Every structure is written in structure tokens, then in C-alpha cells.
CSV table of C-alpha atoms and ligand atoms in Angstrom, one decimal:
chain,number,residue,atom,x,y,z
B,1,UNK,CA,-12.3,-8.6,24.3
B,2,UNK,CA,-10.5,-6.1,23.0
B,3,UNK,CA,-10.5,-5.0,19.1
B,4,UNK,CA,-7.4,-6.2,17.2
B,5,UNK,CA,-5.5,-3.5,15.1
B,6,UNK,CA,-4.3,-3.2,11.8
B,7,UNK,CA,-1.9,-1.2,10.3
B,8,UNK,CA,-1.1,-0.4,6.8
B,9,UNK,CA,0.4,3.2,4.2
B,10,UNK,CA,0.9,3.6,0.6
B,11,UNK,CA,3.7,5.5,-0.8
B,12,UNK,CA,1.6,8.5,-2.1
B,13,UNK,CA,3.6,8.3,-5.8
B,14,UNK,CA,0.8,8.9,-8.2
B,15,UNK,CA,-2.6,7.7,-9.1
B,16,UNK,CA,-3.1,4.2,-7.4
B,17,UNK,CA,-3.9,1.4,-9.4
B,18,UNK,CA,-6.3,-1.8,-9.2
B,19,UNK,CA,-3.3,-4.0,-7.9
B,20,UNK,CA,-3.3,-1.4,-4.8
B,21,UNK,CA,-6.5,-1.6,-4.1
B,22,UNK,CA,-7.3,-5.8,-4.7
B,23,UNK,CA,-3.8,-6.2,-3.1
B,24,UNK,CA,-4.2,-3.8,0.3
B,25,UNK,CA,-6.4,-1.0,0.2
B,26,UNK,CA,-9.4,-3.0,0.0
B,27,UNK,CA,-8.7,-4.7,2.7
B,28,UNK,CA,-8.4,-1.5,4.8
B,29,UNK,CA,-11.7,-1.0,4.4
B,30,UNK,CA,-13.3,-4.9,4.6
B,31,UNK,CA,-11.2,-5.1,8.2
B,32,UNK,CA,-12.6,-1.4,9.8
B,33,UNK,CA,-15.9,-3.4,10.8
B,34,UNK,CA,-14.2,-5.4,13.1
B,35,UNK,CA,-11.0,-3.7,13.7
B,36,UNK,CA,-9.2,-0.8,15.3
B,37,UNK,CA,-6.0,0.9,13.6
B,38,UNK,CA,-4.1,3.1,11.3
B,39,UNK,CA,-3.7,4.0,7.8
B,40,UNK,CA,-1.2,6.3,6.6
B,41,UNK,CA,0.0,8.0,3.8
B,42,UNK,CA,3.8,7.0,3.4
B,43,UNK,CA,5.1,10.6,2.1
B,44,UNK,CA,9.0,10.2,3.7
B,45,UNK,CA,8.9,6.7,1.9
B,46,UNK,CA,7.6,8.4,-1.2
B,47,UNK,CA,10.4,11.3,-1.1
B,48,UNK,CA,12.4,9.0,-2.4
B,49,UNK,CA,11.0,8.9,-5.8
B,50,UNK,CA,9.1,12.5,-5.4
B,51,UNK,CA,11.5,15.0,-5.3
B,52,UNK,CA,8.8,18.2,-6.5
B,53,UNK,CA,7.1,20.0,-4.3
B,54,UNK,CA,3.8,20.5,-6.2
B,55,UNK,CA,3.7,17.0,-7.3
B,56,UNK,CA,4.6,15.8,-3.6
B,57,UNK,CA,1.3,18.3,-2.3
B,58,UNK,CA,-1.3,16.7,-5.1
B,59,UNK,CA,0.0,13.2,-5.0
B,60,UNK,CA,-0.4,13.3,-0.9
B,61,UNK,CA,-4.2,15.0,-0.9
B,62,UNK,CA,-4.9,12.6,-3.8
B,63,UNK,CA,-3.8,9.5,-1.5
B,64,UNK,CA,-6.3,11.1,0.8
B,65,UNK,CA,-9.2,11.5,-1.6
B,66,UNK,CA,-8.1,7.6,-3.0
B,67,UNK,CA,-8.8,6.7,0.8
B,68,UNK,CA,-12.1,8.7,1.4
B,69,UNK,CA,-13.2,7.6,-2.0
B,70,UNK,CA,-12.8,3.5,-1.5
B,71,UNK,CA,-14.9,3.9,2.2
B,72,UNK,CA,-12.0,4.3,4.7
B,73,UNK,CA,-13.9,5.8,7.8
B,74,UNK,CA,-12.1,8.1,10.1
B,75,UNK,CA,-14.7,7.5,12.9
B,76,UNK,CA,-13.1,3.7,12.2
B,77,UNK,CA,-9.9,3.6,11.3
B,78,UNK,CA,-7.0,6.7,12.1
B,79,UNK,CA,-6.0,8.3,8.3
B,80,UNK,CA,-2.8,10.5,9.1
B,81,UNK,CA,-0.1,11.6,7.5
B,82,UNK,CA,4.1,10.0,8.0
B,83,UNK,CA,5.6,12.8,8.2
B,84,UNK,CA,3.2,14.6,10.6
B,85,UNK,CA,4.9,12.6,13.3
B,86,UNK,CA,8.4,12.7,13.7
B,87,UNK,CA,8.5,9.7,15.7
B,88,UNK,CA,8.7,7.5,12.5
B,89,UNK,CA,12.4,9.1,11.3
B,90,UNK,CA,13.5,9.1,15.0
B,91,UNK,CA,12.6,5.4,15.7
B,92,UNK,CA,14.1,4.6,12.2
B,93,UNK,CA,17.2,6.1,13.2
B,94,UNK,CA,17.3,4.5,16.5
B,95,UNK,CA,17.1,0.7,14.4
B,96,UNK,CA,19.8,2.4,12.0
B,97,UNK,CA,22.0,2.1,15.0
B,98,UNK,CA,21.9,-1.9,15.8
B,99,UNK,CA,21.0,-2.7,12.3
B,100,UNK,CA,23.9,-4.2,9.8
B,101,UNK,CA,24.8,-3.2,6.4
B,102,UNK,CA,25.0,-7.4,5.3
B,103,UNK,CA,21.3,-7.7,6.6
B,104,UNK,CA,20.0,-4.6,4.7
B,105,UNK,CA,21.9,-5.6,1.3
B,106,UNK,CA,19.7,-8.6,1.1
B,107,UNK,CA,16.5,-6.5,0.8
B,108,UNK,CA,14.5,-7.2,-2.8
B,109,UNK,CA,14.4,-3.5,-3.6
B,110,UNK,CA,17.9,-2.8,-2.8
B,111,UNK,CA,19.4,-6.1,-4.7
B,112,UNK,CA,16.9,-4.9,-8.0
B,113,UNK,CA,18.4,-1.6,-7.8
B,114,UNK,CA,21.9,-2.6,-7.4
B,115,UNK,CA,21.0,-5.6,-10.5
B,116,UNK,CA,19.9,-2.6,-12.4
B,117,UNK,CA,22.9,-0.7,-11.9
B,118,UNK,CA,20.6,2.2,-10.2
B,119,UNK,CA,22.3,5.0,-8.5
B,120,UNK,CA,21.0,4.0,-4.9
B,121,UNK,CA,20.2,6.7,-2.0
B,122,UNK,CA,20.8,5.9,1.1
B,123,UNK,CA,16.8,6.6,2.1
B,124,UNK,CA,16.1,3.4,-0.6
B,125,UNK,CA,18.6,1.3,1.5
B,126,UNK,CA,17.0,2.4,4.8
B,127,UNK,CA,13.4,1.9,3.3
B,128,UNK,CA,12.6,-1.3,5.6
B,129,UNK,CA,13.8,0.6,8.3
B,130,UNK,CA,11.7,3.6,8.2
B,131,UNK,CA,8.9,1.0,7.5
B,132,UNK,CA,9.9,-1.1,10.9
B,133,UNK,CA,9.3,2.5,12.5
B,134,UNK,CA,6.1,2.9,11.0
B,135,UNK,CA,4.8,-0.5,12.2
B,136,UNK,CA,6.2,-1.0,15.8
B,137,UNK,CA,5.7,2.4,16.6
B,138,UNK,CA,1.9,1.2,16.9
B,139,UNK,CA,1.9,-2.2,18.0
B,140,UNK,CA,-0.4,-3.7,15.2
B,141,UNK,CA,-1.8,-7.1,15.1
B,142,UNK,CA,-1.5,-7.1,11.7
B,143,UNK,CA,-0.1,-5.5,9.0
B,144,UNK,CA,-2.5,-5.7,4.9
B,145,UNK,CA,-1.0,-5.7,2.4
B,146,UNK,CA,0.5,-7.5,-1.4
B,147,UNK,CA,3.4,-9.7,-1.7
B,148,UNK,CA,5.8,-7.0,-2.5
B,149,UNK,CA,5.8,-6.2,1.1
B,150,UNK,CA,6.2,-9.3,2.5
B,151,UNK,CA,9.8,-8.9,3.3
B,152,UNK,CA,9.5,-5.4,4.7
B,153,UNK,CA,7.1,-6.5,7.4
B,154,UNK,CA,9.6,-9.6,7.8
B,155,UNK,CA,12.2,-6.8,8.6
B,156,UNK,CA,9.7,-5.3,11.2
B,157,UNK,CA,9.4,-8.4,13.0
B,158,UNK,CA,13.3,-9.0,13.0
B,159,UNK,CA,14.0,-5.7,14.0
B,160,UNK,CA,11.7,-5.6,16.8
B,161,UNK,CA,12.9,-9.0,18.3
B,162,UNK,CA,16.2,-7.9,18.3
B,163,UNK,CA,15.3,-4.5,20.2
B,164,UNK,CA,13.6,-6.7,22.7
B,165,UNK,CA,16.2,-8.6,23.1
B,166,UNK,CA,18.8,-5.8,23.1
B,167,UNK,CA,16.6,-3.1,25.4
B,168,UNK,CA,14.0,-5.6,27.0
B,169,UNK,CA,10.5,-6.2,26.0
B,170,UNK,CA,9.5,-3.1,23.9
B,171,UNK,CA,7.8,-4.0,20.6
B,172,UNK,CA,5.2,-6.4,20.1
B,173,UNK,CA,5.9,-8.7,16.6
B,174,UNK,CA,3.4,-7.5,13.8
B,175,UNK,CA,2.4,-10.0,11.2
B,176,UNK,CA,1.6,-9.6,7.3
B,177,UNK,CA,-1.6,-10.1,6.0
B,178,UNK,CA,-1.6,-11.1,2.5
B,179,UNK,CA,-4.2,-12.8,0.9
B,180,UNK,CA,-3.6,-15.7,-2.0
B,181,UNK,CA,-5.4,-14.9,-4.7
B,182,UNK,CA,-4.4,-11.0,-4.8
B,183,UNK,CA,-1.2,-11.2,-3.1
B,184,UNK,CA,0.5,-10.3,-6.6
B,185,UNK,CA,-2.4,-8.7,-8.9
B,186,UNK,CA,-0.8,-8.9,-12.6
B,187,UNK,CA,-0.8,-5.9,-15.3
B,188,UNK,CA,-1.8,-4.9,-18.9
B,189,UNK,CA,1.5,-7.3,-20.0
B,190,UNK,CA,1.2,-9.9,-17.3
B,191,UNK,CA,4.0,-9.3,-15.3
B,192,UNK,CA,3.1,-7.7,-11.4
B,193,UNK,CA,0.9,-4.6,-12.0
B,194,UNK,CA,3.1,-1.6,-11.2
B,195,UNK,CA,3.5,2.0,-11.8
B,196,UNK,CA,7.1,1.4,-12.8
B,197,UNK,CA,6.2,-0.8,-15.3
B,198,UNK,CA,3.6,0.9,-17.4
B,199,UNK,CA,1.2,-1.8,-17.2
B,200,UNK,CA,-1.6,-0.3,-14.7
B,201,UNK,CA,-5.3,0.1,-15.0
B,202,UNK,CA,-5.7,3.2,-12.3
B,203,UNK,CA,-8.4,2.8,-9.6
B,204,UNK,CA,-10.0,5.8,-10.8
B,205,UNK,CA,-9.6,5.7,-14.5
B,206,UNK,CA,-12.1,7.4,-16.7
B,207,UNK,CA,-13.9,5.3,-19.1
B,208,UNK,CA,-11.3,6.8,-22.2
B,209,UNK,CA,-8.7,5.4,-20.0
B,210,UNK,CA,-10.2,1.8,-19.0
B,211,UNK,CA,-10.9,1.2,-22.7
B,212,UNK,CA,-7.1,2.1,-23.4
B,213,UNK,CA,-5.5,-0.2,-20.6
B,214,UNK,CA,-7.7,-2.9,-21.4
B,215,UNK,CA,-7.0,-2.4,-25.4
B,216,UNK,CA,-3.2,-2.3,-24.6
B,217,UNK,CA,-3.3,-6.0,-22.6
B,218,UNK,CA,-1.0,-8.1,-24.0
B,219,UNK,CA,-2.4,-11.1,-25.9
B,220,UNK,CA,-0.5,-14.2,-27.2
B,221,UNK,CA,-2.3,-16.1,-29.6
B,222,UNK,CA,-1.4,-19.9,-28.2
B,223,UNK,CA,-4.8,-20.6,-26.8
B,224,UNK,CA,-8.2,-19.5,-26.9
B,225,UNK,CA,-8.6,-18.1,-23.7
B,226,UNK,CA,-6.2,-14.5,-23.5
B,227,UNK,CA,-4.6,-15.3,-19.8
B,228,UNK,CA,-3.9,-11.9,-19.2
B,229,UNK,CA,-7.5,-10.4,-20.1
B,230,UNK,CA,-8.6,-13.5,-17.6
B,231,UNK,CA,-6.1,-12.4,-15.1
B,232,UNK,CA,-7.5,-9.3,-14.3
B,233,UNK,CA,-11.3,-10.0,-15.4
B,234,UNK,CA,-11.5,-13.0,-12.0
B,235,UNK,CA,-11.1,-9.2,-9.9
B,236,UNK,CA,-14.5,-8.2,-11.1
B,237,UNK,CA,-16.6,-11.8,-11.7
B,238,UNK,CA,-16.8,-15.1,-9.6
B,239,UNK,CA,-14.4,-17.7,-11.3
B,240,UNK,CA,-17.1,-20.4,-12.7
B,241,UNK,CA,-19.2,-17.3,-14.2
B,242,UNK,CA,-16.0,-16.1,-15.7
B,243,UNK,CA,-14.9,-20.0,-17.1
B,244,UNK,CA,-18.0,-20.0,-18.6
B,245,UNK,CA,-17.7,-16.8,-20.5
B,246,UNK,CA,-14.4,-17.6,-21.7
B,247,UNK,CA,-15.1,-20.9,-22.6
B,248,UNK,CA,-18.3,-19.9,-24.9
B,249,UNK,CA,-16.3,-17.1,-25.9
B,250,UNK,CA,-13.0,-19.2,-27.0
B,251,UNK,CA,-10.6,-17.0,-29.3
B,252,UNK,CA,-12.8,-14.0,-29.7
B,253,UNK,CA,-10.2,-11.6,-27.4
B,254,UNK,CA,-12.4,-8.4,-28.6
B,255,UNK,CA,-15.3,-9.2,-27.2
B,256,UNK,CA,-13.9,-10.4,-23.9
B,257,UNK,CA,-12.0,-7.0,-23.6
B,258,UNK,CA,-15.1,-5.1,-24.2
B,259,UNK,CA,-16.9,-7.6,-21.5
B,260,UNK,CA,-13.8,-6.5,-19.5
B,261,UNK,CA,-13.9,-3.0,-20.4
B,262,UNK,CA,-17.4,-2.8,-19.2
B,263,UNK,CA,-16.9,-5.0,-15.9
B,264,UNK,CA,-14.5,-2.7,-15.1
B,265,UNK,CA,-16.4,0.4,-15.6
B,266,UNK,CA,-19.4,-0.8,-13.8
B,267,UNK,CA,-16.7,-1.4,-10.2
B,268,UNK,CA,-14.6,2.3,-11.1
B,269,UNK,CA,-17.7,4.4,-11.7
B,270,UNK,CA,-19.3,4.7,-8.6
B,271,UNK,CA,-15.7,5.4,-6.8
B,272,UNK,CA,-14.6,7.9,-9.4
B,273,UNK,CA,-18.1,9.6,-8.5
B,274,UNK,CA,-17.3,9.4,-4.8
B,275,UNK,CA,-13.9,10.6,-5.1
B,276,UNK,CA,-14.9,14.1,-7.5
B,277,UNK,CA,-17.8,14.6,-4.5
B,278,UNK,CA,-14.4,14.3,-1.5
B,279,UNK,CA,-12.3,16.6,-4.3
B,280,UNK,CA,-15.0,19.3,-3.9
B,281,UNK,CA,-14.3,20.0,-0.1
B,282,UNK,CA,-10.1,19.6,-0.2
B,283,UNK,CA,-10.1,21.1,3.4
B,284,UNK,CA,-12.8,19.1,4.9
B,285,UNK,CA,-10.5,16.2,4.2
B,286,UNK,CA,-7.2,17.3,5.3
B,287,UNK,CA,-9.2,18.3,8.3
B,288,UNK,CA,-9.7,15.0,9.1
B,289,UNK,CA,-6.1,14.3,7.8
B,290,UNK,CA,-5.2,16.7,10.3
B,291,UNK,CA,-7.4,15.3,13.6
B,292,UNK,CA,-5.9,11.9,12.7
B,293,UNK,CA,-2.4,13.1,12.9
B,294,UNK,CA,-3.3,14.1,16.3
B,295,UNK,CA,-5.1,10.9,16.9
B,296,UNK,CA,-1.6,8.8,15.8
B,297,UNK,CA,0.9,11.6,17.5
B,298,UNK,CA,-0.5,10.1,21.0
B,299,UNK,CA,0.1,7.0,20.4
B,300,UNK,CA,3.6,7.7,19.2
B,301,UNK,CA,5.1,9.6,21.3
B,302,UNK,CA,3.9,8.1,24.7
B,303,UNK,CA,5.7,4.6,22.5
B,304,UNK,CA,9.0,7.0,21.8
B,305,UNK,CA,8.9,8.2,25.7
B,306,UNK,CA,9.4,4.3,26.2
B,307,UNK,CA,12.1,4.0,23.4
B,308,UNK,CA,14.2,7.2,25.0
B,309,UNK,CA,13.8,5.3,28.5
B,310,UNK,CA,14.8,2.2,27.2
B,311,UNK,CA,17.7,2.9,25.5
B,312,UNK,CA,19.2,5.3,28.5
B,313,UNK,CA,19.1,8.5,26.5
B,314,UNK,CA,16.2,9.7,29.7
B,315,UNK,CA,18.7,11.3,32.0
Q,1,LIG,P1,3.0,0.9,-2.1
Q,1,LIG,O1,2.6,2.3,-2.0
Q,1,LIG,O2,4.0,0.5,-3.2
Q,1,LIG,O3,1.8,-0.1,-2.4
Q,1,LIG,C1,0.6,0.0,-1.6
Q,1,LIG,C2,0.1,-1.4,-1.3
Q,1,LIG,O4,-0.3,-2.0,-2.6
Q,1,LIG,C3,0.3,-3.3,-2.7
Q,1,LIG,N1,0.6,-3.6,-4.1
Q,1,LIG,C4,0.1,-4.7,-4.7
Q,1,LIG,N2,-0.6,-5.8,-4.2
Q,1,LIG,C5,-0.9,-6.8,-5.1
Q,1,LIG,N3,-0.5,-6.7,-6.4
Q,1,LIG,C6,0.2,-5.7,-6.9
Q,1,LIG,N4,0.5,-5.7,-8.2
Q,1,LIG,C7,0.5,-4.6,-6.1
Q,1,LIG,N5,1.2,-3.5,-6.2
Q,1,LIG,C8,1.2,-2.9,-5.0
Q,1,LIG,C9,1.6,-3.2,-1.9
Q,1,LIG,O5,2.1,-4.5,-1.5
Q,1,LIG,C10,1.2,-2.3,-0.7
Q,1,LIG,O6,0.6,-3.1,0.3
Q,1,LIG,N6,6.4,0.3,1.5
Q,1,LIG,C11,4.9,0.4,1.2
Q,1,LIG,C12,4.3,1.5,2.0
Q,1,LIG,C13,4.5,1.5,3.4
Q,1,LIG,C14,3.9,0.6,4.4
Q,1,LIG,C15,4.4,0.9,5.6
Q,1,LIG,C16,3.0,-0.5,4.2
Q,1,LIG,C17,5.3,2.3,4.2
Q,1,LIG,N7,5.3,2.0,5.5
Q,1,LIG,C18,4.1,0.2,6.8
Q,1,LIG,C19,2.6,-1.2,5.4
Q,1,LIG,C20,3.1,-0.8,6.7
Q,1,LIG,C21,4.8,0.6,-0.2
Q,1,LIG,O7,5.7,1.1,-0.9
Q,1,LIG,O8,3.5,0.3,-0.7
């Protein structure tokens, strides 16, 4: 029987954070045993909060270094890079075409924006789009990754069904994977851990750093047990250990932050190590950045030659 595949990218937007990994990019790694598939660095997603070159070129071989460091294997799993394949933007356009303004208004990121009163560019209201491109292009059996992205992949599905029926059978449907406990991994003040909101402990902090996210948690003095230290601490310990602990420890929040503090030290180390030994050989790794580029273009492509048939443009 043949291996299933997964797909999944992160918007490479800065240093990612342990609501990343806990919410997707662990999963990457737990699936390559028994999977084929793709994982990609979302830099045309990102251009739309990264508009500097230099930051754009560190941000996208740190992504890469990120996904060497947590175990992503390119002998298992393709690693290549969005905008290497300019099948993504031409698919996206192609959806742009049959796809309604009504249907892309209701999109979470785009309703936030407009809530916010956000100046909105048109590559935010086009983001599920580009992301329906970036799945169906591949034909994954499914798609890891947190809550925040349910939607998007939702989008995917709906767009592909309506090619098919449109064009004829094309696109296969991809599903989300999202798993319960982690779907929405919470930050330093309890709302969803994000980089927008301030509230991140970074995958790769230094120990200076861990100490100061975990410090800055938000604690509200109603209980004995600080539910935002214990939101993050059930990441790093089984859940009856962790009751335990908090029960013996009722009210005494500095000493469950330093337990915290050194949980999460004892899970970063070892990655931070891994990642400084991948930052040593930069063009080793976009070597292999590179061959899986090549790796995806196949694929791609030989779907696009489909596409161009299917839609008549093949003359
Ligand atoms: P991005 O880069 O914002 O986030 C990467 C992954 O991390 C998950 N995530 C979380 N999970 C749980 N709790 C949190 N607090 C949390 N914060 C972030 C996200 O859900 C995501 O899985 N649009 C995507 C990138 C993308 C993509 C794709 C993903 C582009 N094309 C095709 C899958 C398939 C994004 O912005 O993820």
C-alpha cells in the first residue's frame, strides 16, 4: 500500500515559537516515519508582512535551520521553498478567476483586519487562495497544522470541489489535521500564543530569554494554581505529574515558574544546540533547500500541465 502524504509551510516571519512547533511543526517530524510529503517555507504568504529584503533572506534560511534543527529529514520528507515554484502564484491565480469576492470576505484574517480597521492588501485577501494553490498543487492526504488554519484548508477543499466540478476531476480534497489538545497553544498572557501578540516563548530561546517569557506570564491571583504557568507547563510534563506539582505547590507561582523555567530549558537546549551546528554550514542547507525545490518543481508542474489542459488554455 502506498505511503499517505502530508503537506504543511510556515510563513517564515521571524523566530518560531512553541505554539508552532506543539501546534504543526512537530507533527512534521512525528508523521515522516510513516509518511511521504512536503514541507515548505511560505515566503509569498510571508511578503505580506516582510517587505525587507535582508530580513526576508535571514527569516527564510532561519525557517530552514528551524526545520533541520526540530529533525525534519530531507531523505523523508521534501523541504522547498514557495516561491521557487511558480506554479503556486499561477494556480492561485487560476482559483482567483471562479472564486467570489462574498466568499473571500468571510475569511477570519480578512474580517480581523477589516474589524481592526487595517489597511488591507489585496495579497491578505487572496491569502487562502495562494494557500488552496499550495495544497492541491500536491494532492496531500493531509494537511498538520493549529486551529488558526482550519479555515484555510476548509477553503482548499472548497475550492478544489468546485474546480472539479467546473473542469472535471482534477484535485483531490486535502483534509486538516489538527490535534485537540494543541490545536490552540496559549501565550505568556493567555490569549493564543502569537507573534503579533507579544506573548511568545521562541522555540529556540536562550536561557536569558526563557527565564524572561516565563517571568512575564500573566498571573491572576483568584486561585492557587496560576492557569496560564499550567497552560504552557502540560507541553513539557504528563498531566497527573503536573496536578501533582501544582497541587503540593498551591499559591507559590515563583517556584512553579522556575519549575517551568527549567522544564523548558531542559526540551529548548538540545534544539538550540542542533540548530547553531546546521547554522555553521548555511550552504549545506540551502543545498538541500535547493534539491527539494527540484524534488517539488516535478510534481508541480506535470499537476499545472493538467490545469492548462483542463481549462483549454493548451492549444
Ligand atoms: P504560520 O506560519 O502562521 O504558522 C505555522 C503553523 O503554526 C500553527 N500555529 C499554532 N498552532 C497552535 N497554537 C498556536 N498558538 C499557533 N500559532 C501558530 C499554525 O496553525 C500553522 O500550522 N498560512 C500558514 C502557512 C501556510 C500553509 C500553507 C500551511 C501557507 N500555505 C499550506 C499549510 C498548508 C501560516 O500562516 O502558518
Amino acid at each position: 500500500m502506498s505511503r499517505k502524504v502530508l503537506l504543511s509551510g510556515v510563513k517564515p516571519t521571524g523566530a518560531p515559537h512553541i505554539g508552532n512547533y506543539f501546534g504543526a511543526m512537530k507533527q512534521f517530524v512525528d508523521l515522516q516515519k510513516e509518511h511521504d510529503g512536503y514541507v515548505f517555507i511560505a515566503d509569498y504568504h510571508a511578503l505580506n508582512f516582510i517587505q525587507d529584503k535582508e530580513e526576508m533572506k535571514k527569516n527564510i534560511i532561519g525557517i530552514l535551520l528551524d526545520y533541520l534543527a526540530i529533525g525534519l529529514d530531507p531523505e523523508k520528507l521534501t523541504i522547498f521553498k514557495q516561491s521557487d515554484i511558480f506554479e503556486h502564484t499561477e494556480l492561485a491565480w487560476i482559483f482567483d478567476t471562479f472564486t467570489t469576492m462574498p466568499y473571500l470576505e468571510r475569511a477570519h484574517a480578512y474580517k480581523d483586519a477589516k474589524a481592526k480597521n487595517k489597511e488591507i492588501n489585496v495579497g491578505t485577501f487572496n491569502y487562502p487562495m495562494l494557500m488552496a494553490a499550495d495544497i492541491l498543487l500536491y494532492g496531500p492526504d493531509i494537511v498538520p497544522v493549529g486551529q488558526d488554519q482550519k479555515q484555510h484548508v476548509e477553503y482548499a477543499r472548497d475550492t478544489a470541489e468546485k474546480f472539479n466540478r467546473i473542469f472535471g476531476e482534477t484535485f483531490k480534497l486535502p483534509e486538516p489535521m489538527i490535534l485537540k489538545d494543541v490545536a490552540i497553544v496559549l501565550g505568556t498572557d493567555g490569549r493564543k500564543m502569537s507573534k503579533s501578540y507579544n506573548n511568545t516563548i521562541p522555540l529556540f530561546a536562550e536561557y536569558e530569554e526563557i527565564k524572561k517569557c516565563v517571568m512575564s506570564i500573566v498571573t491572576d491571583s483568584s486561585g492557587g494554581i496560576p492557569k496560564n504557568v499550567y497552560a504552557i507547563h502540560k507541553l513539557f510534563r504528563p498531566e497527573d505529574e503536573l496536578k501533582k506539582i501544582y497541587a503540593e505547590k498551591s499559591g507559590k507561582y515563583k517556584e512553579l515558574k522556575e519549575l517551568l523555567i527549567e522544564d523548558l530549558e531542559k526540551f529548548i537546549a538540545p534544539l538550540r544546540e542542533k540548530r547553531k551546528e546546521f547554522a555553521k554550514d548555511i550552504p549545506k542547507a540551502l543545498k538541500i533547500l535547493k534539491a527539494g525545490s527540484e524534488k517539488a518543481k516535478i510534481i508541480a508542474s506535470r499537476k499545472m500541465e493538467e490545469v492548462r489542459d483542463k481549462i483549454g488554455v493548451n492549444v
